[in-house]
């Protein structure tokens, strides 16, 4: 869906997106990183199970919710990537903590 | 405006349940209500259909509550069939959780006292230690030392309940007049004229069920409904996968999956606001009970006003001066919805409250003052 | 200890940056809180460190932001990035989520400069992956240097849609089509406002230049588009629409829509500030005086959050609010405030003169809301449809708050931001009453969801739990 205009030479961090490793620019949002690396959909809705992905990218729609490091309901467009971060699709309402 | 047999003032849970019950009995009714922003306990409550602990000091209330809990399953089913709206009622039994031995002992004594005066059959409650509780509530926090369980306790979606009562009432021919704040009630020969800011309405009988609004209107009918607001703040989380199978007094998981975390008790007048202090307090208690809630985002915090009588028990009255006028006020309008629709409405339709309802009269407050 | 600031500014867009810098220069102790990691707000997002090799892609206006950010950095105002405000109390306590930690501060005065959001307009399929807003596309461009891979379809109306098209073209992106949903009758209706607008010739000229740029690039522009639909199962596969009385269909995996911007009013509304329905901009905005003062004691608003005026107007309004704060806090007297304000006010007035023309020219068609198909989802979170809303209204539901309790519409994590405006309009239309009378959702804290652990941890902070 999206591509990078060019390699901006920024520092990179390694994250996993649904288990697959990816090198992404430090400081980028989880949503941007996951869109480029083809996470599709980001989640399924809690009401009907419909597929959802980022819509507004500015934090007002909550359709970009994913599981980050085991915690569901994280707003991918508002969270920045970090070294070692595990990003996963969220199915329906998230699980509570163990 | 064309009148009806009975005017019900107040479209909250209490008024709507009575109006629905009346309509089911073929009584023509008009439900007169305020607008979108009105104070409404019915829109801000916790949704428990709750028996344990109710009626300490008034056996009649314990019995009335238990009766309503017994009526609820059939009531919910019929209401659902008639309206197509599920109230999401579930009766898996409920827990009261205690974080200290003293609190547990106090709760046990309270339940014993109520039990001693209660004539209803069957086991009413169990007292459980942490271990026994944790088996039934997996993931229970270490901070909980014990608690009590009552099989009659349940919960529902109180918002859908309110909607179903309104839809059920309308489907049976009842009329609903929103945006009509009642300014005055004029008793007349053989009936009443209710003066609203949107015109007048006439009826043979009138039921005053306007929640906190009843305090001001009651004297016009020769009644007294001495209710005052008590604020409760509630937190609700984002939806989560099902985890908590039973309602507890301060934490329950709704049918939709969100967790409701309750609730504060504050005397702050007509202020529906929220406070950081209460939010923090409620969050901490909820985490003490169920640490697995830790990462759940809270999406909304609200304050709502309980309709409190001086002793916390309901007021049901019929006016001595104007025999067609009734009042109903309580602070457990969800729990009592079934009894209000199935029994109280019947009494109103017949035109008299039964003898055992004398204890619910607001007269009791005069007596206490005299003593 | 709860920190106390003389002046708290919320938002680091043009309004907030200008307000904070101006106030700090006047000697106020200022703290600016913004939920983004870097200053700039929407228009100047990423301005200090753009990932773009050629920032000229974004246009000349973008550069003004660098100056603003620089002046702000030099002003001495304390800057708190990645710090969202989730609670405001009438006592001017601010609940912060500061890099993930909850804490409270209090302030003598508060300037709310939280900006705007894009107007959510429901249409069939708008929840499908692959349907995003034009603003979302622009954010990806500004902050991550990302552009559509192939054949993006742009649809809707408003200057931002044209701007994005031009920015994409400059970046070499191929645009499959621009579906212009501006009602053709708008031009005529806007005409009476044109003379006033001409005084802001620059803004109009820029708009025309954008159109020319798009035209020259040979982008397929379809006018008079209605009945937009996004088709697909798991994701967007095609865009369907009507134009010139014919059904059309375009295969595409990315549709970016835009219907103008509206104030993000949850923040101001949470304080119980009165809001008016702006029938020209078709949105709610907080009632405020010429300095931005609202009905909530000590709270002022500035920028697009107070009513859409654009980046320059936001900057000027920010300065005015700061001058008023300095007066209220005793740094300058009213005479000095007025003296300093005069040129700013003149510039602001000039900037605003173009608004009525633009507002009417790009007004979305009323049918987008009034003719919503019954099975179209209005509340994205709780998946409540237009039909369900109409049904509830038919059952005696008089306003958004009752609707919410009847249907769960507006109860999800976005807290009604996506459905609120639509719901007020739809209820108004169904009942045949003005939106103003229908009202809006009552907004409760938190302004953004906050973790239970974070709330609970507040206790340790001392005053929070006292
Ligand atoms: C935080 C909280 C938690 C609660 N939890 C529970 C629980 O778990 N279980 C339970 O059983 N109960 C609970 N309750 C109590 C329950 O919500 C109330 O008992 C019930 O809603 C009362 O209903 P009501 O109809 O009397 O009052 P309200 O819901 O307040 O309704 C009164 C109605 O009368 C209308 N009205 C008022 N004045 C006028 C006038 N002058 N003219 C016309 N109309 C008027 C109002 O607009 C309103 O619609 C809780 C309450 C609160 C606040
Ligand atoms: C997605 C989008 C893209 C836009 N792009 C352009 C453009 O390219 N060109 C143009 O001329 N106009 C654009 N606009 C219009 C824009 O509204 C104005 O140009 C201008 O940015 C308004 O400035 P402002 O200072 O009022 O608000 P903004 O620039 O929106 O700044 C508000 C800031 O406050 C922050 N904030 C909001 N609420 C909180 C909170 N509770 N806690 C902490 N921080 C908070 C926001 O994250 C943001 O950083 C865009 C609008 C949107 C919504
Ligand atoms: S994409 Fe809308 S909140 Fe993240």
mmCIF file with all atom_site columns, N, CA and C in Angstrom, chain B residues 36-37 43 159-160 163 167 176 178-179 239 256 261 272 274 276-277 279-280 284 287 293-294 296-303, chain C residues 87 104 382 392 395-396 398-402 405-408 411 413 415 442 444-446 449-453 455-456 459 464 466:
data_model
loop_
_atom_site.group_PDB
_atom_site.id
_atom_site.type_symbol
_atom_site.label_atom_id
_atom_site.label_alt_id
_atom_site.label_comp_id
_atom_site.label_asym_id
_atom_site.label_entity_id
_atom_site.label_seq_id
_atom_site.pdbx_PDB_ins_code
_atom_site.Cartn_x
_atom_site.Cartn_y
_atom_site.Cartn_z
_atom_site.occupancy
_atom_site.B_iso_or_equiv
_atom_site.pdbx_formal_charge
_atom_site.auth_seq_id
_atom_site.auth_comp_id
_atom_site.auth_asym_id
_atom_site.auth_atom_id
_atom_site.pdbx_PDB_model_num
ATOM 1   N N  . UNK B 1 36  ? -32.452 15.461 27.192 1.00 0.00 ? 36  UNK B N  1
ATOM 2   C CA . UNK B 1 36  ? -31.240 14.674 26.980 1.00 0.00 ? 36  UNK B CA 1
ATOM 3   C C  . UNK B 1 36  ? -30.212 14.816 28.094 1.00 0.00 ? 36  UNK B C  1
ATOM 4   N N  . UNK B 1 37  ? -30.162 15.996 28.723 1.00 0.00 ? 37  UNK B N  1
ATOM 5   C CA . UNK B 1 37  ? -29.075 16.231 29.670 1.00 0.00 ? 37  UNK B CA 1
ATOM 6   C C  . UNK B 1 37  ? -29.496 16.089 31.140 1.00 0.00 ? 37  UNK B C  1
ATOM 7   N N  . UNK B 1 43  ? -28.871 6.212  34.046 1.00 0.00 ? 43  UNK B N  1
ATOM 8   C CA . UNK B 1 43  ? -27.924 6.186  32.941 1.00 0.00 ? 43  UNK B CA 1
ATOM 9   C C  . UNK B 1 43  ? -26.488 6.043  33.435 1.00 0.00 ? 43  UNK B C  1
ATOM 10  N N  . UNK B 1 159 ? -28.578 0.041  30.760 1.00 0.00 ? 159 UNK B N  1
ATOM 11  C CA . UNK B 1 159 ? -28.956 0.976  29.701 1.00 0.00 ? 159 UNK B CA 1
ATOM 12  C C  . UNK B 1 159 ? -29.920 0.298  28.738 1.00 0.00 ? 159 UNK B C  1
ATOM 13  N N  . UNK B 1 160 ? -29.617 -0.952 28.421 1.00 0.00 ? 160 UNK B N  1
ATOM 14  C CA . UNK B 1 160 ? -30.530 -1.691 27.549 1.00 0.00 ? 160 UNK B CA 1
ATOM 15  C C  . UNK B 1 160 ? -31.828 -1.990 28.288 1.00 0.00 ? 160 UNK B C  1
ATOM 16  N N  . UNK B 1 163 ? -33.860 1.084  27.969 1.00 0.00 ? 163 UNK B N  1
ATOM 17  C CA . UNK B 1 163 ? -34.406 1.203  26.617 1.00 0.00 ? 163 UNK B CA 1
ATOM 18  C C  . UNK B 1 163 ? -35.537 0.197  26.397 1.00 0.00 ? 163 UNK B C  1
ATOM 19  N N  . UNK B 1 167 ? -39.279 0.930  25.192 1.00 0.00 ? 167 UNK B N  1
ATOM 20  C CA . UNK B 1 167 ? -39.809 0.359  23.957 1.00 0.00 ? 167 UNK B CA 1
ATOM 21  C C  . UNK B 1 167 ? -41.019 -0.530 24.269 1.00 0.00 ? 167 UNK B C  1
ATOM 22  N N  . UNK B 1 176 ? -45.058 8.390  25.426 1.00 0.00 ? 176 UNK B N  1
ATOM 23  C CA . UNK B 1 176 ? -43.873 8.945  26.062 1.00 0.00 ? 176 UNK B CA 1
ATOM 24  C C  . UNK B 1 176 ? -43.747 10.401 25.670 1.00 0.00 ? 176 UNK B C  1
ATOM 25  N N  . UNK B 1 178 ? -41.078 13.127 26.085 1.00 0.00 ? 178 UNK B N  1
ATOM 26  C CA . UNK B 1 178 ? -39.783 13.644 26.547 1.00 0.00 ? 178 UNK B CA 1
ATOM 27  C C  . UNK B 1 178 ? -39.746 15.163 26.449 1.00 0.00 ? 178 UNK B C  1
ATOM 28  N N  . UNK B 1 179 ? -38.680 15.761 26.966 1.00 0.00 ? 179 UNK B N  1
ATOM 29  C CA . UNK B 1 179 ? -38.509 17.212 26.950 1.00 0.00 ? 179 UNK B CA 1
ATOM 30  C C  . UNK B 1 179 ? -39.685 17.945 27.614 1.00 0.00 ? 179 UNK B C  1
ATOM 31  N N  . UNK B 1 239 ? -13.035 -2.976 25.994 1.00 0.00 ? 239 UNK B N  1
ATOM 32  C CA . UNK B 1 239 ? -13.455 -4.377 26.022 1.00 0.00 ? 239 UNK B CA 1
ATOM 33  C C  . UNK B 1 239 ? -12.266 -5.315 26.174 1.00 0.00 ? 239 UNK B C  1
ATOM 34  N N  . UNK B 1 256 ? -20.562 -7.129 27.045 1.00 0.00 ? 256 UNK B N  1
ATOM 35  C CA . UNK B 1 256 ? -19.779 -6.665 25.889 1.00 0.00 ? 256 UNK B CA 1
ATOM 36  C C  . UNK B 1 256 ? -18.292 -6.900 26.095 1.00 0.00 ? 256 UNK B C  1
ATOM 37  N N  . UNK B 1 261 ? -15.824 -0.606 36.913 1.00 0.00 ? 261 UNK B N  1
ATOM 38  C CA . UNK B 1 261 ? -15.172 -0.521 38.208 1.00 0.00 ? 261 UNK B CA 1
ATOM 39  C C  . UNK B 1 261 ? -15.869 0.552  39.019 1.00 0.00 ? 261 UNK B C  1
ATOM 40  N N  . UNK B 1 272 ? -22.398 16.204 39.157 1.00 0.00 ? 272 UNK B N  1
ATOM 41  C CA . UNK B 1 272 ? -22.160 14.909 38.510 1.00 0.00 ? 272 UNK B CA 1
ATOM 42  C C  . UNK B 1 272 ? -20.716 14.738 38.069 1.00 0.00 ? 272 UNK B C  1
ATOM 43  N N  . UNK B 1 274 ? -16.419 14.428 38.057 1.00 0.00 ? 274 UNK B N  1
ATOM 44  C CA . UNK B 1 274 ? -15.510 13.358 38.438 1.00 0.00 ? 274 UNK B CA 1
ATOM 45  C C  . UNK B 1 274 ? -14.300 13.987 39.123 1.00 0.00 ? 274 UNK B C  1
ATOM 46  N N  . UNK B 1 276 ? -10.064 13.322 40.354 1.00 0.00 ? 276 UNK B N  1
ATOM 47  C CA . UNK B 1 276 ? -8.871  12.477 40.263 1.00 0.00 ? 276 UNK B CA 1
ATOM 48  C C  . UNK B 1 276 ? -8.747  11.548 41.473 1.00 0.00 ? 276 UNK B C  1
ATOM 49  N N  . UNK B 1 277 ? -9.117  12.053 42.650 1.00 0.00 ? 277 UNK B N  1
ATOM 50  C CA . UNK B 1 277 ? -8.972  11.256 43.866 1.00 0.00 ? 277 UNK B CA 1
ATOM 51  C C  . UNK B 1 277 ? -9.783  9.971  43.768 1.00 0.00 ? 277 UNK B C  1
ATOM 52  N N  . UNK B 1 279 ? -10.965 8.514  41.093 1.00 0.00 ? 279 UNK B N  1
ATOM 53  C CA . UNK B 1 279 ? -10.474 7.636  40.021 1.00 0.00 ? 279 UNK B CA 1
ATOM 54  C C  . UNK B 1 279 ? -9.330  6.771  40.522 1.00 0.00 ? 279 UNK B C  1
ATOM 55  N N  . UNK B 1 280 ? -8.409  7.398  41.217 1.00 0.00 ? 280 UNK B N  1
ATOM 56  C CA . UNK B 1 280 ? -7.242  6.687  41.718 1.00 0.00 ? 280 UNK B CA 1
ATOM 57  C C  . UNK B 1 280 ? -7.656  5.616  42.711 1.00 0.00 ? 280 UNK B C  1
ATOM 58  N N  . UNK B 1 284 ? -7.187  1.581  42.200 1.00 0.00 ? 284 UNK B N  1
ATOM 59  C CA . UNK B 1 284 ? -6.353  0.784  43.111 1.00 0.00 ? 284 UNK B CA 1
ATOM 60  C C  . UNK B 1 284 ? -7.129  -0.392 43.681 1.00 0.00 ? 284 UNK B C  1
ATOM 61  N N  . UNK B 1 287 ? -7.551  -3.090 41.102 1.00 0.00 ? 287 UNK B N  1
ATOM 62  C CA . UNK B 1 287 ? -6.305  -3.842 40.876 1.00 0.00 ? 287 UNK B CA 1
ATOM 63  C C  . UNK B 1 287 ? -5.991  -4.760 42.047 1.00 0.00 ? 287 UNK B C  1
ATOM 64  N N  . UNK B 1 293 ? -6.198  -6.849 35.594 1.00 0.00 ? 293 UNK B N  1
ATOM 65  C CA . UNK B 1 293 ? -6.768  -5.679 34.911 1.00 0.00 ? 293 UNK B CA 1
ATOM 66  C C  . UNK B 1 293 ? -5.704  -4.634 34.566 1.00 0.00 ? 293 UNK B C  1
ATOM 67  N N  . UNK B 1 294 ? -4.479  -4.877 35.051 1.00 0.00 ? 294 UNK B N  1
ATOM 68  C CA . UNK B 1 294 ? -3.431  -3.856 35.020 1.00 0.00 ? 294 UNK B CA 1
ATOM 69  C C  . UNK B 1 294 ? -3.329  -3.060 33.720 1.00 0.00 ? 294 UNK B C  1
ATOM 70  N N  . UNK B 1 296 ? -5.353  -2.763 31.214 1.00 0.00 ? 296 UNK B N  1
ATOM 71  C CA . UNK B 1 296 ? -6.572  -2.353 30.500 1.00 0.00 ? 296 UNK B CA 1
ATOM 72  C C  . UNK B 1 296 ? -6.721  -0.837 30.501 1.00 0.00 ? 296 UNK B C  1
ATOM 73  N N  . UNK B 1 297 ? -6.991  -0.253 29.345 1.00 0.00 ? 297 UNK B N  1
ATOM 74  C CA . UNK B 1 297 ? -7.205  1.194  29.312 1.00 0.00 ? 297 UNK B CA 1
ATOM 75  C C  . UNK B 1 297 ? -8.604  1.561  29.823 1.00 0.00 ? 297 UNK B C  1
ATOM 76  N N  . UNK B 1 298 ? -8.641  2.570  30.652 1.00 0.00 ? 298 UNK B N  1
ATOM 77  C CA . UNK B 1 298 ? -9.920  3.127  31.093 1.00 0.00 ? 298 UNK B CA 1
ATOM 78  C C  . UNK B 1 298 ? -10.379 4.090  30.009 1.00 0.00 ? 298 UNK B C  1
ATOM 79  N N  . UNK B 1 299 ? -11.579 3.888  29.489 1.00 0.00 ? 299 UNK B N  1
ATOM 80  C CA . UNK B 1 299 ? -12.039 4.790  28.430 1.00 0.00 ? 299 UNK B CA 1
ATOM 81  C C  . UNK B 1 299 ? -12.932 5.910  28.949 1.00 0.00 ? 299 UNK B C  1
ATOM 82  N N  . UNK B 1 300 ? -13.575 5.680  30.070 1.00 0.00 ? 300 UNK B N  1
ATOM 83  C CA . UNK B 1 300 ? -14.467 6.741  30.543 1.00 0.00 ? 300 UNK B CA 1
ATOM 84  C C  . UNK B 1 300 ? -14.661 6.635  32.047 1.00 0.00 ? 300 UNK B C  1
ATOM 85  N N  . UNK B 1 301 ? -14.771 7.781  32.657 1.00 0.00 ? 301 UNK B N  1
ATOM 86  C CA . UNK B 1 301 ? -15.092 7.868  34.075 1.00 0.00 ? 301 UNK B CA 1
ATOM 87  C C  . UNK B 1 301 ? -16.303 8.781  34.168 1.00 0.00 ? 301 UNK B C  1
ATOM 88  N N  . UNK B 1 302 ? -17.298 8.385  34.922 1.00 0.00 ? 302 UNK B N  1
ATOM 89  C CA . UNK B 1 302 ? -18.415 9.307  35.061 1.00 0.00 ? 302 UNK B CA 1
ATOM 90  C C  . UNK B 1 302 ? -18.877 9.373  36.506 1.00 0.00 ? 302 UNK B C  1
ATOM 91  N N  . UNK B 1 303 ? -19.586 10.416 36.791 1.00 0.00 ? 303 UNK B N  1
ATOM 92  C CA . UNK B 1 303 ? -20.236 10.537 38.078 1.00 0.00 ? 303 UNK B CA 1
ATOM 93  C C  . UNK B 1 303 ? -21.732 10.526 37.848 1.00 0.00 ? 303 UNK B C  1
ATOM 94  N N  . UNK C 2 87  ? -6.740  14.778 31.401 1.00 0.00 ? 87  UNK C N  1
ATOM 95  C CA . UNK C 2 87  ? -7.770  15.271 32.311 1.00 0.00 ? 87  UNK C CA 1
ATOM 96  C C  . UNK C 2 87  ? -7.597  16.761 32.538 1.00 0.00 ? 87  UNK C C  1
ATOM 97  N N  . UNK C 2 104 ? 0.151   14.824 37.823 1.00 0.00 ? 104 UNK C N  1
ATOM 98  C CA . UNK C 2 104 ? -0.681  16.019 37.794 1.00 0.00 ? 104 UNK C CA 1
ATOM 99  C C  . UNK C 2 104 ? 0.164   17.278 37.874 1.00 0.00 ? 104 UNK C C  1
ATOM 100 N N  . UNK C 2 382 ? -18.236 0.975  18.068 1.00 0.00 ? 382 UNK C N  1
ATOM 101 C CA . UNK C 2 382 ? -19.291 0.057  18.500 1.00 0.00 ? 382 UNK C CA 1
ATOM 102 C C  . UNK C 2 382 ? -20.118 -0.454 17.326 1.00 0.00 ? 382 UNK C C  1
ATOM 103 N N  . UNK C 2 392 ? -33.598 4.339  17.079 1.00 0.00 ? 392 UNK C N  1
ATOM 104 C CA . UNK C 2 392 ? -33.618 4.803  18.472 1.00 0.00 ? 392 UNK C CA 1
ATOM 105 C C  . UNK C 2 392 ? -34.312 6.152  18.582 1.00 0.00 ? 392 UNK C C  1
ATOM 106 N N  . UNK C 2 395 ? -37.835 5.827  18.680 1.00 0.00 ? 395 UNK C N  1
ATOM 107 C CA . UNK C 2 395 ? -38.339 5.291  19.948 1.00 0.00 ? 395 UNK C CA 1
ATOM 108 C C  . UNK C 2 395 ? -38.283 6.325  21.063 1.00 0.00 ? 395 UNK C C  1
ATOM 109 N N  . UNK C 2 396 ? -38.126 7.579  20.708 1.00 0.00 ? 396 UNK C N  1
ATOM 110 C CA . UNK C 2 396 ? -38.239 8.626  21.730 1.00 0.00 ? 396 UNK C CA 1
ATOM 111 C C  . UNK C 2 396 ? -36.915 9.153  22.234 1.00 0.00 ? 396 UNK C C  1
ATOM 112 N N  . UNK C 2 398 ? -34.099 11.552 22.423 1.00 0.00 ? 398 UNK C N  1
ATOM 113 C CA . UNK C 2 398 ? -34.139 12.958 22.029 1.00 0.00 ? 398 UNK C CA 1
ATOM 114 C C  . UNK C 2 398 ? -32.782 13.574 21.739 1.00 0.00 ? 398 UNK C C  1
ATOM 115 N N  . UNK C 2 399 ? -31.716 12.922 22.150 1.00 0.00 ? 399 UNK C N  1
ATOM 116 C CA . UNK C 2 399 ? -30.408 13.545 21.948 1.00 0.00 ? 399 UNK C CA 1
ATOM 117 C C  . UNK C 2 399 ? -29.290 12.533 21.979 1.00 0.00 ? 399 UNK C C  1
ATOM 118 N N  . UNK C 2 400 ? -28.076 13.004 21.717 1.00 0.00 ? 400 UNK C N  1
ATOM 119 C CA . UNK C 2 400 ? -26.919 12.114 21.635 1.00 0.00 ? 400 UNK C CA 1
ATOM 120 C C  . UNK C 2 400 ? -26.659 11.328 22.914 1.00 0.00 ? 400 UNK C C  1
ATOM 121 N N  . UNK C 2 401 ? -26.951 11.915 24.069 1.00 0.00 ? 401 UNK C N  1
ATOM 122 C CA . UNK C 2 401 ? -26.613 11.221 25.308 1.00 0.00 ? 401 UNK C CA 1
ATOM 123 C C  . UNK C 2 401 ? -27.534 10.050 25.578 1.00 0.00 ? 401 UNK C C  1
ATOM 124 N N  . UNK C 2 402 ? -28.812 10.250 25.278 1.00 0.00 ? 402 UNK C N  1
ATOM 125 C CA . UNK C 2 402 ? -29.725 9.133  25.411 1.00 0.00 ? 402 UNK C CA 1
ATOM 126 C C  . UNK C 2 402 ? -29.420 8.083  24.347 1.00 0.00 ? 402 UNK C C  1
ATOM 127 N N  . UNK C 2 405 ? -26.701 5.834  25.467 1.00 0.00 ? 405 UNK C N  1
ATOM 128 C CA . UNK C 2 405 ? -27.078 4.817  26.441 1.00 0.00 ? 405 UNK C CA 1
ATOM 129 C C  . UNK C 2 405 ? -28.003 3.768  25.826 1.00 0.00 ? 405 UNK C C  1
ATOM 130 N N  . UNK C 2 406 ? -28.749 4.152  24.819 1.00 0.00 ? 406 UNK C N  1
ATOM 131 C CA . UNK C 2 406 ? -29.650 3.185  24.179 1.00 0.00 ? 406 UNK C CA 1
ATOM 132 C C  . UNK C 2 406 ? -28.911 2.220  23.251 1.00 0.00 ? 406 UNK C C  1
ATOM 133 N N  . UNK C 2 407 ? -27.868 2.717  22.583 1.00 0.00 ? 407 UNK C N  1
ATOM 134 C CA . UNK C 2 407 ? -27.277 1.928  21.496 1.00 0.00 ? 407 UNK C CA 1
ATOM 135 C C  . UNK C 2 407 ? -25.781 1.656  21.654 1.00 0.00 ? 407 UNK C C  1
ATOM 136 N N  . UNK C 2 408 ? -25.132 2.252  22.651 1.00 0.00 ? 408 UNK C N  1
ATOM 137 C CA . UNK C 2 408 ? -23.676 2.195  22.834 1.00 0.00 ? 408 UNK C CA 1
ATOM 138 C C  . UNK C 2 408 ? -22.933 3.049  21.800 1.00 0.00 ? 408 UNK C C  1
ATOM 139 N N  . UNK C 2 411 ? -19.598 5.025  22.657 1.00 0.00 ? 411 UNK C N  1
ATOM 140 C CA . UNK C 2 411 ? -19.060 4.524  23.927 1.00 0.00 ? 411 UNK C CA 1
ATOM 141 C C  . UNK C 2 411 ? -17.693 3.874  23.803 1.00 0.00 ? 411 UNK C C  1
ATOM 142 N N  . UNK C 2 413 ? -13.524 3.370  22.433 1.00 0.00 ? 413 UNK C N  1
ATOM 143 C CA . UNK C 2 413 ? -12.283 4.048  22.810 1.00 0.00 ? 413 UNK C CA 1
ATOM 144 C C  . UNK C 2 413 ? -12.083 5.425  22.179 1.00 0.00 ? 413 UNK C C  1
ATOM 145 N N  . UNK C 2 415 ? -14.141 7.656  22.050 1.00 0.00 ? 415 UNK C N  1
ATOM 146 C CA . UNK C 2 415 ? -14.948 8.559  22.877 1.00 0.00 ? 415 UNK C CA 1
ATOM 147 C C  . UNK C 2 415 ? -15.810 9.510  22.059 1.00 0.00 ? 415 UNK C C  1
ATOM 148 N N  . UNK C 2 442 ? -22.001 14.401 26.037 1.00 0.00 ? 442 UNK C N  1
ATOM 149 C CA . UNK C 2 442 ? -21.315 14.915 27.211 1.00 0.00 ? 442 UNK C CA 1
ATOM 150 C C  . UNK C 2 442 ? -19.959 14.197 27.282 1.00 0.00 ? 442 UNK C C  1
ATOM 151 N N  . UNK C 2 444 ? -16.638 12.963 29.094 1.00 0.00 ? 444 UNK C N  1
ATOM 152 C CA . UNK C 2 444 ? -16.101 12.614 30.402 1.00 0.00 ? 444 UNK C CA 1
ATOM 153 C C  . UNK C 2 444 ? -14.619 12.286 30.271 1.00 0.00 ? 444 UNK C C  1
ATOM 154 N N  . UNK C 2 445 ? -13.860 12.440 31.345 1.00 0.00 ? 445 UNK C N  1
ATOM 155 C CA . UNK C 2 445 ? -12.474 12.003 31.291 1.00 0.00 ? 445 UNK C CA 1
ATOM 156 C C  . UNK C 2 445 ? -12.390 10.473 31.220 1.00 0.00 ? 445 UNK C C  1
ATOM 157 N N  . UNK C 2 446 ? -11.269 9.916  30.860 1.00 0.00 ? 446 UNK C N  1
ATOM 158 C CA . UNK C 2 446 ? -10.075 10.578 30.367 1.00 0.00 ? 446 UNK C CA 1
ATOM 159 C C  . UNK C 2 446 ? -10.232 11.017 28.914 1.00 0.00 ? 446 UNK C C  1
ATOM 160 N N  . UNK C 2 449 ? -7.777  7.229  26.448 1.00 0.00 ? 449 UNK C N  1
ATOM 161 C CA . UNK C 2 449 ? -7.744  6.113  27.394 1.00 0.00 ? 449 UNK C CA 1
ATOM 162 C C  . UNK C 2 449 ? -6.422  6.069  28.169 1.00 0.00 ? 449 UNK C C  1
ATOM 163 N N  . UNK C 2 450 ? -6.528  5.709  29.434 1.00 0.00 ? 450 UNK C N  1
ATOM 164 C CA . UNK C 2 450 ? -5.341  5.643  30.281 1.00 0.00 ? 450 UNK C CA 1
ATOM 165 C C  . UNK C 2 450 ? -5.370  4.321  31.033 1.00 0.00 ? 450 UNK C C  1
ATOM 166 N N  . UNK C 2 451 ? -4.206  3.681  31.140 1.00 0.00 ? 451 UNK C N  1
ATOM 167 C CA . UNK C 2 451 ? -4.136  2.359  31.761 1.00 0.00 ? 451 UNK C CA 1
ATOM 168 C C  . UNK C 2 451 ? -4.504  2.408  33.236 1.00 0.00 ? 451 UNK C C  1
ATOM 169 N N  . UNK C 2 452 ? -5.115  1.342  33.699 1.00 0.00 ? 452 UNK C N  1
ATOM 170 C CA . UNK C 2 452 ? -5.543  1.278  35.091 1.00 0.00 ? 452 UNK C CA 1
ATOM 171 C C  . UNK C 2 452 ? -4.342  1.400  36.033 1.00 0.00 ? 452 UNK C C  1
ATOM 172 N N  . UNK C 2 453 ? -3.236  0.768  35.651 1.00 0.00 ? 453 UNK C N  1
ATOM 173 C CA . UNK C 2 453 ? -2.034  0.848  36.481 1.00 0.00 ? 453 UNK C CA 1
ATOM 174 C C  . UNK C 2 453 ? -1.560  2.288  36.605 1.00 0.00 ? 453 UNK C C  1
ATOM 175 N N  . UNK C 2 455 ? -3.362  4.994  36.345 1.00 0.00 ? 455 UNK C N  1
ATOM 176 C CA . UNK C 2 455 ? -4.283  5.712  37.228 1.00 0.00 ? 455 UNK C CA 1
ATOM 177 C C  . UNK C 2 455 ? -3.992  5.390  38.682 1.00 0.00 ? 455 UNK C C  1
ATOM 178 N N  . UNK C 2 456 ? -3.799  4.106  38.944 1.00 0.00 ? 456 UNK C N  1
ATOM 179 C CA . UNK C 2 456 ? -3.586  3.674  40.328 1.00 0.00 ? 456 UNK C CA 1
ATOM 180 C C  . UNK C 2 456 ? -2.294  4.253  40.879 1.00 0.00 ? 456 UNK C C  1
ATOM 181 N N  . UNK C 2 459 ? -1.609  7.697  43.017 1.00 0.00 ? 459 UNK C N  1
ATOM 182 C CA . UNK C 2 459 ? -1.706  7.809  44.469 1.00 0.00 ? 459 UNK C CA 1
ATOM 183 C C  . UNK C 2 459 ? -0.377  8.216  45.095 1.00 0.00 ? 459 UNK C C  1
ATOM 184 N N  . UNK C 2 464 ? -2.382  14.041 44.522 1.00 0.00 ? 464 UNK C N  1
ATOM 185 C CA . UNK C 2 464 ? -3.401  13.430 43.683 1.00 0.00 ? 464 UNK C CA 1
ATOM 186 C C  . UNK C 2 464 ? -4.460  12.717 44.512 1.00 0.00 ? 464 UNK C C  1
ATOM 187 N N  . UNK C 2 466 ? -4.911  13.011 47.866 1.00 0.00 ? 466 UNK C N  1
ATOM 188 C CA . UNK C 2 466 ? -5.261  13.651 49.136 1.00 0.00 ? 466 UNK C CA 1
ATOM 189 C C  . UNK C 2 466 ? -6.710  14.112 49.153 1.00 0.00 ? 466 UNK C C  1
#
